[in-house]
Short mmCIF file of C-alpha atoms and ligand atoms in Angstrom, two decimals:
data_model
loop_
_atom_site.label_atom_id
_atom_site.label_comp_id
_atom_site.label_asym_id
_atom_site.label_seq_id
_atom_site.Cartn_x
_atom_site.Cartn_y
_atom_site.Cartn_z
CA MET J 1 -0.01 -0.46 -0.65
CA GLY J 2 1.54 3.22 -1.17
CA ALA J 3 0.75 6.78 -0.66
CA ALA J 4 -1.59 9.03 -3.21
CA GLN J 5 -0.41 8.51 -7.07
CA LEU J 6 -1.42 10.93 -9.42
CA SER J 7 -2.28 8.76 -13.63
CA ALA J 8 -3.88 10.51 -16.56
CA GLN J 9 -7.06 8.41 -14.71
CA GLY J 10 -6.39 10.41 -11.92
CA ILE J 11 -5.29 10.43 -7.54
CA THR J 12 -5.63 7.09 -7.04
CA VAL J 13 -5.34 7.03 -2.99
CA PRO J 14 -4.82 3.96 0.15
CA ALA J 15 -8.37 4.23 2.25
CA PRO J 16 -6.22 2.19 5.00
CA ALA J 17 -8.19 -0.23 8.00
CA LYS J 18 -8.07 0.95 11.46
CA LEU J 19 -8.48 -0.93 14.51
CA ASN J 20 -9.70 -0.10 18.14
CA LEU J 21 -6.75 -1.73 20.40
CA PHE J 22 -9.65 -1.70 23.13
CA LEU J 23 -13.06 0.73 23.32
CA HIS J 24 -14.17 2.02 26.47
CA VAL J 25 -18.10 3.26 26.60
CA THR J 26 -18.24 6.03 29.31
CA GLY J 27 -21.20 8.17 28.76
CA ARG J 28 -24.11 8.47 26.98
CA ARG J 29 -24.64 12.90 25.23
CA ALA J 30 -28.70 13.26 25.14
CA ASP J 31 -28.87 12.83 21.66
CA GLY J 32 -28.66 8.50 22.20
CA TYR J 33 -24.37 9.35 20.33
CA HIS J 34 -22.76 6.63 22.87
CA LEU J 35 -18.96 8.35 24.80
CA LEU J 36 -16.15 6.30 23.98
CA GLN J 37 -12.60 6.34 25.46
CA THR J 38 -10.34 4.42 22.38
CA LEU J 39 -7.23 3.51 20.89
CA PHE J 40 -6.83 3.87 17.56
CA VAL J 41 -3.90 2.61 15.83
CA PHE J 42 -4.10 1.90 10.90
CA ILE J 43 -3.06 -1.21 8.75
CA ASP J 44 -1.78 -1.67 6.13
CA LEU J 45 -4.34 -3.58 4.59
CA ALA J 46 -6.97 -1.20 2.75
CA ASP J 47 -9.43 -0.02 -0.30
CA GLN J 48 -8.38 2.05 -2.74
CA LEU J 49 -10.10 5.03 -4.48
CA THR J 50 -8.79 6.46 -7.79
CA ILE J 51 -10.71 9.75 -8.30
CA SER J 52 -10.18 12.56 -11.45
CA VAL J 53 -11.87 16.06 -11.77
CA ARG J 54 -14.76 16.73 -13.66
CA ALA J 55 -15.48 20.56 -14.72
CA ASP J 56 -19.04 19.74 -14.53
CA GLY J 57 -20.17 19.07 -11.63
CA GLN J 58 -21.30 16.20 -11.91
CA PHE J 59 -20.68 12.65 -9.66
CA SER J 60 -20.07 8.84 -11.36
CA ARG J 61 -19.80 5.84 -9.17
CA ILE J 62 -17.48 2.91 -10.68
CA ALA J 63 -17.73 0.42 -7.65
CA LEU J 64 -16.02 -3.53 -7.37
CA GLY J 65 -15.77 -5.50 -4.17
CA TYR J 66 -17.91 -4.63 -3.21
CA ALA J 67 -19.81 -7.72 -0.53
CA ASP J 68 -23.49 -6.35 -0.37
CA GLU J 69 -25.42 -3.77 -3.05
CA VAL J 70 -24.63 -0.07 -1.75
CA ALA J 71 -26.88 2.14 -3.17
CA GLU J 72 -24.93 5.06 -4.27
CA ALA J 73 -27.11 7.64 -2.50
CA ASP J 74 -25.70 5.46 1.13
CA ASP J 75 -22.52 5.57 -0.06
CA LEU J 76 -20.38 7.01 2.65
CA VAL J 77 -17.63 8.34 -0.54
CA MET J 78 -20.43 9.66 -3.07
CA ARG J 79 -22.11 11.36 0.88
CA ALA J 80 -18.71 12.66 1.29
CA ALA J 81 -18.41 14.26 -2.56
CA ARG J 82 -21.73 15.88 -2.31
CA MET J 83 -20.81 17.84 0.87
CA LEU J 84 -17.29 18.84 0.57
CA GLN J 85 -18.84 19.90 -2.70
CA GLN J 86 -21.29 22.27 -1.15
CA GLU J 87 -19.51 23.17 1.71
CA ALA J 88 -16.57 24.50 -0.25
CA GLY J 89 -19.38 25.86 -2.84
CA THR J 90 -17.15 24.76 -5.86
CA THR J 91 -18.67 23.91 -9.37
CA LEU J 92 -16.04 21.17 -9.90
CA GLY J 93 -17.69 17.56 -9.69
CA ALA J 94 -15.60 14.32 -9.87
CA ASN J 95 -15.30 10.76 -11.15
CA ILE J 96 -14.80 7.89 -8.77
CA ARG J 97 -13.67 4.31 -9.02
CA ILE J 98 -13.60 1.89 -5.77
CA GLU J 99 -11.73 -0.67 -5.13
CA LYS J 100 -13.40 -2.55 -1.83
CA ARG J 101 -10.64 -4.85 0.17
CA LEU J 102 -11.64 -4.17 3.66
CA PRO J 103 -14.93 -5.66 5.01
CA MET J 104 -18.59 -3.94 5.74
CA GLY J 105 -19.21 -4.57 9.01
CA GLY J 106 -15.63 -5.46 10.19
CA GLY J 107 -15.40 -2.61 13.01
CA LEU J 108 -12.50 -2.21 10.21
CA GLY J 109 -13.46 0.96 9.29
CA GLY J 110 -13.83 0.64 5.98
CA GLY J 111 -16.70 3.19 5.12
CA SER J 112 -15.44 5.85 7.26
CA SER J 113 -12.20 5.74 5.37
CA ASP J 114 -13.06 5.03 2.20
CA ALA J 115 -15.33 9.28 2.94
CA ALA J 116 -12.05 10.28 4.62
CA SER J 117 -10.09 9.71 1.81
CA THR J 118 -12.31 11.06 -0.66
CA LEU J 119 -12.19 14.31 0.99
CA LEU J 120 -8.34 14.18 1.55
CA ALA J 121 -7.76 13.89 -2.33
CA LEU J 122 -11.50 15.94 -3.67
CA HIS J 123 -9.54 18.38 -1.33
CA ARG J 124 -6.49 18.46 -3.10
CA LEU J 125 -7.47 18.01 -6.26
CA TRP J 126 -10.21 20.65 -6.07
CA GLY J 127 -7.84 22.99 -4.30
CA LEU J 128 -9.69 24.00 -1.96
CA HIS J 129 -6.89 24.57 0.65
CA TRP J 130 -8.68 23.91 3.86
CA PRO J 131 -7.52 23.59 7.57
CA ARG J 132 -7.06 20.14 8.25
CA ASP J 133 -9.54 20.87 11.24
CA ARG J 134 -12.29 21.32 9.44
CA LEU J 135 -12.42 18.65 6.63
CA ALA J 136 -11.70 16.19 9.96
CA THR J 137 -15.31 18.79 10.82
CA LEU J 138 -16.84 17.70 7.95
CA GLY J 139 -16.12 14.13 8.15
CA LEU J 140 -17.69 14.25 11.52
CA ARG J 141 -21.88 14.60 10.06
CA LEU J 142 -20.58 11.25 7.67
CA GLY J 143 -19.24 9.49 10.87
CA ALA J 144 -17.62 9.50 14.17
CA ASP J 145 -14.89 7.22 13.01
CA VAL J 146 -14.37 9.49 9.80
CA PRO J 147 -12.39 12.16 11.54
CA VAL J 148 -8.97 9.80 12.75
CA PHE J 149 -8.33 8.65 9.15
CA VAL J 150 -8.32 12.27 8.80
CA HIS J 151 -6.60 13.55 11.12
CA GLY J 152 -4.10 10.23 10.41
CA HIS J 153 -2.51 9.65 13.14
CA SER J 154 -2.54 6.75 15.94
CA ALA J 155 -4.48 8.70 18.58
CA TRP J 156 -6.62 8.27 21.74
CA ALA J 157 -9.84 9.69 20.59
CA GLU J 158 -12.72 10.28 23.63
CA GLY J 159 -15.80 12.28 23.02
CA VAL J 160 -17.95 10.20 20.21
CA GLY J 161 -14.62 9.07 18.61
CA GLU J 162 -13.45 13.20 17.37
CA ILE J 163 -11.40 14.11 19.95
CA LEU J 164 -8.26 13.03 19.41
CA GLN J 165 -4.59 12.94 20.83
CA PRO J 166 -2.19 11.30 18.83
CA VAL J 167 0.28 8.92 20.16
CA ASP J 168 2.51 5.99 18.81
CA VAL J 169 2.13 2.59 19.14
CA GLU J 170 5.29 0.33 19.03
CA SER J 171 5.04 -2.10 15.78
CA PHE J 172 3.69 -4.73 15.80
CA PHE J 173 1.60 -7.34 13.02
CA ALA J 174 -1.87 -8.11 13.30
CA LEU J 175 -4.02 -11.52 12.90
CA LEU J 176 -7.18 -10.55 11.95
CA VAL J 177 -10.25 -13.02 11.12
CA MET J 178 -13.05 -12.29 9.72
CA PRO J 179 -16.37 -14.11 10.30
CA PRO J 180 -18.80 -14.66 7.76
CA ARG J 181 -21.06 -12.60 9.03
CA GLY J 182 -21.27 -8.54 9.42
CA VAL J 183 -22.46 -6.51 12.32
CA PRO J 184 -24.55 -3.65 11.80
CA THR J 185 -22.96 -0.97 14.50
CA PRO J 186 -26.31 0.56 15.65
CA MET J 187 -27.26 -2.94 16.54
CA ILE J 188 -24.64 -3.44 19.11
CA PHE J 189 -25.05 0.47 20.82
CA ARG J 190 -28.55 0.40 20.99
CA ASP J 191 -29.24 -3.08 22.77
CA PRO J 192 -29.61 -2.75 26.71
CA GLU J 193 -27.83 -4.86 27.82
CA LEU J 194 -24.34 -2.64 27.07
CA THR J 195 -22.00 -1.33 29.30
CA ARG J 196 -22.65 2.40 29.58
CA ASN J 197 -20.52 3.38 32.28
CA SER J 198 -17.00 1.79 32.19
CA PRO J 199 -14.55 4.27 34.44
CA ALA J 200 -13.00 6.88 32.08
CA LEU J 201 -9.54 6.59 31.90
CA LYS J 202 -6.50 8.83 32.23
CA MET J 203 -4.49 9.35 29.11
CA ALA J 204 -1.83 10.15 30.09
CA SER J 205 -1.93 6.77 31.71
CA PHE J 206 -0.99 5.10 28.47
CA PRO J 207 2.64 4.45 28.42
CA ALA J 208 4.03 6.49 25.66
CA GLY J 209 7.27 8.82 25.10
CA GLY J 210 10.79 7.90 25.14
CA LEU J 211 9.96 5.32 28.01
CA ARG J 212 12.41 2.79 28.80
CA GLY J 213 10.17 -1.41 28.15
CA LEU J 214 8.21 0.86 26.36
CA ALA J 215 7.06 -2.01 24.48
CA ALA J 216 6.34 -4.29 28.36
CA ALA J 217 4.75 -0.93 29.62
CA GLN J 218 2.02 -0.66 26.34
CA LYS J 219 1.35 -4.73 26.23
CA GLN J 220 0.70 -4.88 29.52
CA PHE J 221 -1.60 -1.45 29.82
CA LEU J 222 -3.79 -2.38 26.47
CA ALA J 223 -4.00 -6.65 27.63
CA ALA J 224 -5.61 -4.92 31.68
CA GLN J 225 -8.61 -3.30 28.85
CA ARG J 226 -11.34 -4.59 26.59
CA ASN J 227 -13.64 -3.73 24.47
CA ASP J 228 -17.32 -2.95 25.85
CA LEU J 229 -19.09 -3.41 22.81
CA GLN J 230 -17.47 -8.05 22.37
CA PRO J 231 -19.90 -9.66 24.92
CA VAL J 232 -22.67 -7.55 22.84
CA ALA J 233 -21.60 -8.63 19.57
CA CYS J 234 -20.14 -11.77 21.10
CA ARG J 235 -24.26 -12.49 21.80
CA LEU J 236 -25.30 -11.58 19.27
CA VAL J 237 -23.70 -13.16 16.82
CA PRO J 238 -22.30 -16.03 17.76
CA GLU J 239 -19.63 -16.33 15.11
CA VAL J 240 -18.13 -13.10 16.38
CA THR J 241 -17.77 -15.99 20.17
CA GLU J 242 -16.17 -18.85 17.41
CA HIS J 243 -14.36 -16.60 15.95
CA LEU J 244 -12.82 -14.63 19.32
CA ALA J 245 -12.41 -17.94 20.50
CA ALA J 246 -9.99 -19.87 17.55
CA LEU J 247 -8.04 -17.07 17.44
CA ASP J 248 -6.66 -17.36 21.44
CA GLN J 249 -6.09 -20.60 21.15
CA VAL J 250 -3.13 -19.49 19.29
CA SER J 251 -2.01 -15.99 20.66
CA ARG J 252 -1.13 -17.36 23.54
CA GLU J 253 2.38 -14.58 22.53
CA SER J 254 0.36 -12.06 21.00
CA TRP J 255 0.53 -8.56 23.18
CA PHE J 256 -3.11 -9.53 25.47
CA GLY J 257 -1.61 -12.85 25.66
CA GLN J 258 2.55 -11.98 27.22
CA GLY J 259 0.50 -8.43 29.04
CA GLY J 260 -0.44 -11.26 31.38
CA GLY J 261 -4.52 -10.61 29.50
CA ILE J 262 -7.31 -13.22 30.19
CA SER J 263 -6.95 -13.30 26.17
CA GLY J 264 -5.20 -13.31 23.28
CA ALA J 265 -7.21 -12.10 21.22
CA ARG J 266 -10.23 -9.23 21.21
CA MET J 267 -12.46 -7.66 18.56
CA SER J 268 -12.32 -3.83 16.59
CA GLY J 269 -14.38 -1.49 17.06
CA SER J 270 -18.34 -3.56 17.00
CA GLY J 271 -17.51 -6.29 15.25
CA ALA J 272 -17.46 -8.27 14.05
CA CYS J 273 -13.69 -9.06 13.18
CA VAL J 274 -11.32 -10.82 15.51
CA PHE J 275 -8.00 -9.77 16.35
CA ALA J 276 -4.25 -10.30 18.13
CA LEU J 277 -1.92 -8.38 18.35
CA PHE J 278 2.51 -9.68 17.30
CA ASP J 279 5.91 -8.23 17.97
CA THR J 280 6.74 -10.23 14.30
CA GLU J 281 4.88 -11.14 11.22
CA GLU J 282 6.55 -14.68 11.79
CA GLN J 283 4.07 -15.27 15.27
CA ALA J 284 1.54 -13.46 12.72
CA ARG J 285 1.87 -15.91 10.51
CA THR J 286 2.31 -19.08 12.56
CA ALA J 287 -0.92 -18.31 15.25
CA GLN J 288 -2.78 -17.68 11.30
CA GLN J 289 -1.50 -20.85 9.86
CA ALA J 290 -2.53 -23.05 13.14
CA LEU J 291 -6.44 -20.90 13.04
CA PRO J 292 -9.39 -23.89 12.03
CA SER J 293 -9.29 -24.38 7.85
CA GLY J 294 -11.50 -21.86 6.41
CA MET J 295 -11.34 -19.47 9.01
CA LYS J 296 -10.80 -15.53 6.82
CA SER J 297 -8.00 -14.64 7.74
CA PHE J 298 -5.25 -11.75 7.44
CA VAL J 299 -1.91 -10.45 8.16
CA ALA J 300 -1.56 -6.75 8.52
CA ARG J 301 1.12 -4.53 9.57
CA GLY J 302 0.49 -1.70 12.45
CA LEU J 303 1.17 2.29 11.20
CA ASN J 304 1.46 4.72 13.36
CA GLN J 305 0.63 7.08 9.95
CA HIS J 306 -2.01 7.01 7.86
CA PRO J 307 -0.52 6.58 4.06
CA LEU J 308 -1.39 10.37 3.39
CA HIS J 309 -0.36 11.85 5.64
CA GLY J 310 3.10 12.24 4.54
CA GLU J 311 5.10 16.04 3.73
CA GLU J 312 3.13 17.02 0.08
CA TRP J 313 -0.09 16.08 1.69
CA ALA J 314 0.30 18.57 5.37
CA THR J 315 1.02 21.20 3.95
CA ARG J 316 -1.35 20.95 1.05
CA VAL J 317 -4.32 20.50 3.90
O1 C5P Q 401 -21.25 7.11 13.47
P1 C5P Q 401 -21.50 5.69 12.59
O2 C5P Q 401 -22.47 5.87 11.77
O3 C5P Q 401 -20.25 4.90 12.93
O4 C5P Q 401 -22.52 5.69 13.31
C1 C5P Q 401 -23.20 4.24 13.70
C2 C5P Q 401 -24.68 4.59 14.83
O5 C5P Q 401 -23.64 3.47 15.49
C3 C5P Q 401 -25.16 5.00 15.09
O6 C5P Q 401 -26.12 6.18 14.22
C4 C5P Q 401 -25.16 5.50 16.51
O7 C5P Q 401 -26.68 4.45 16.75
C5 C5P Q 401 -23.83 4.44 17.35
N1 C5P Q 401 -22.82 5.08 17.67
C6 C5P Q 401 -23.24 5.63 19.01
N2 C5P Q 401 -22.44 5.81 19.76
C7 C5P Q 401 -20.51 6.08 19.51
C8 C5P Q 401 -20.63 6.21 17.34
C9 C5P Q 401 -21.64 5.03 16.86
O8 C5P Q 401 -24.27 5.30 19.66
N3 C5P Q 401 -19.73 6.41 19.31
#
């Protein structure tokens, strides 16, 4: 997965997945949205978008690899493009080709990441020169996970996921296992049994920056946390329980296992994907080979920076 590439067809940009290394629900806003504390990191598993400018103000979409039909009007990519056009007051439009590799309903933020990469690419192609915060605020209207992709650094997140503090997580490889069906996010958040009052942690409790034994400290910290959405997803979707158990079986060498956690594996976001983190690619691949046959899995590298967060993009956004 590279950064942006320009060609005669337009600009090609990746839209990487995220993982929530932990996720606590600490409260609920008056509008029903949940207050969270979570740690977002990116991985090098990505959708890909190719976007070119249209002078006539219209939009077109070519959608490849979608597991389910998504109407153009509901597609977060097209909603992002139209919203940016309206807010910017531009007369330009775009042709957008989406190649989907990330699962839908996986908890990997695929739709949000596609929307964020669309905003970043169109912002550049249309020459808008907005501050990054303005683009992230617009992205928040599309979904709570969009701002972290716009800001482009792994982050400790609060609020509904939009109050972001960049953090560096030690390098890792993730083994991801994807149950055959996805989990709809609203179904998890509206469940009456969801824990909604986890005590808030202090961000300073996350071990970072120049500490000796940083990797061990981060593993220990993360192993002691959890994903509050996981018990609900396990109850509503038995495949999540089954895939977690299978991944846990092969993940005692994983970060959560080494850190003393009760399980080596954890769910990302509202599921259904589950993951385990390893120090090396070899450990992740060895664990992958020991999974029951027929389980869909990927090995991916952890990234502290979104691939579009480089110099070139930073000066333009
Ligand atoms: O923001 P996103 O579109 O991903 O959220 C989907 C649904 O999940 C929301 O409509 C809301 O019901 C629920 N949600 C929530 N609290 C959050 C994020 C999502 O209640 N922080």
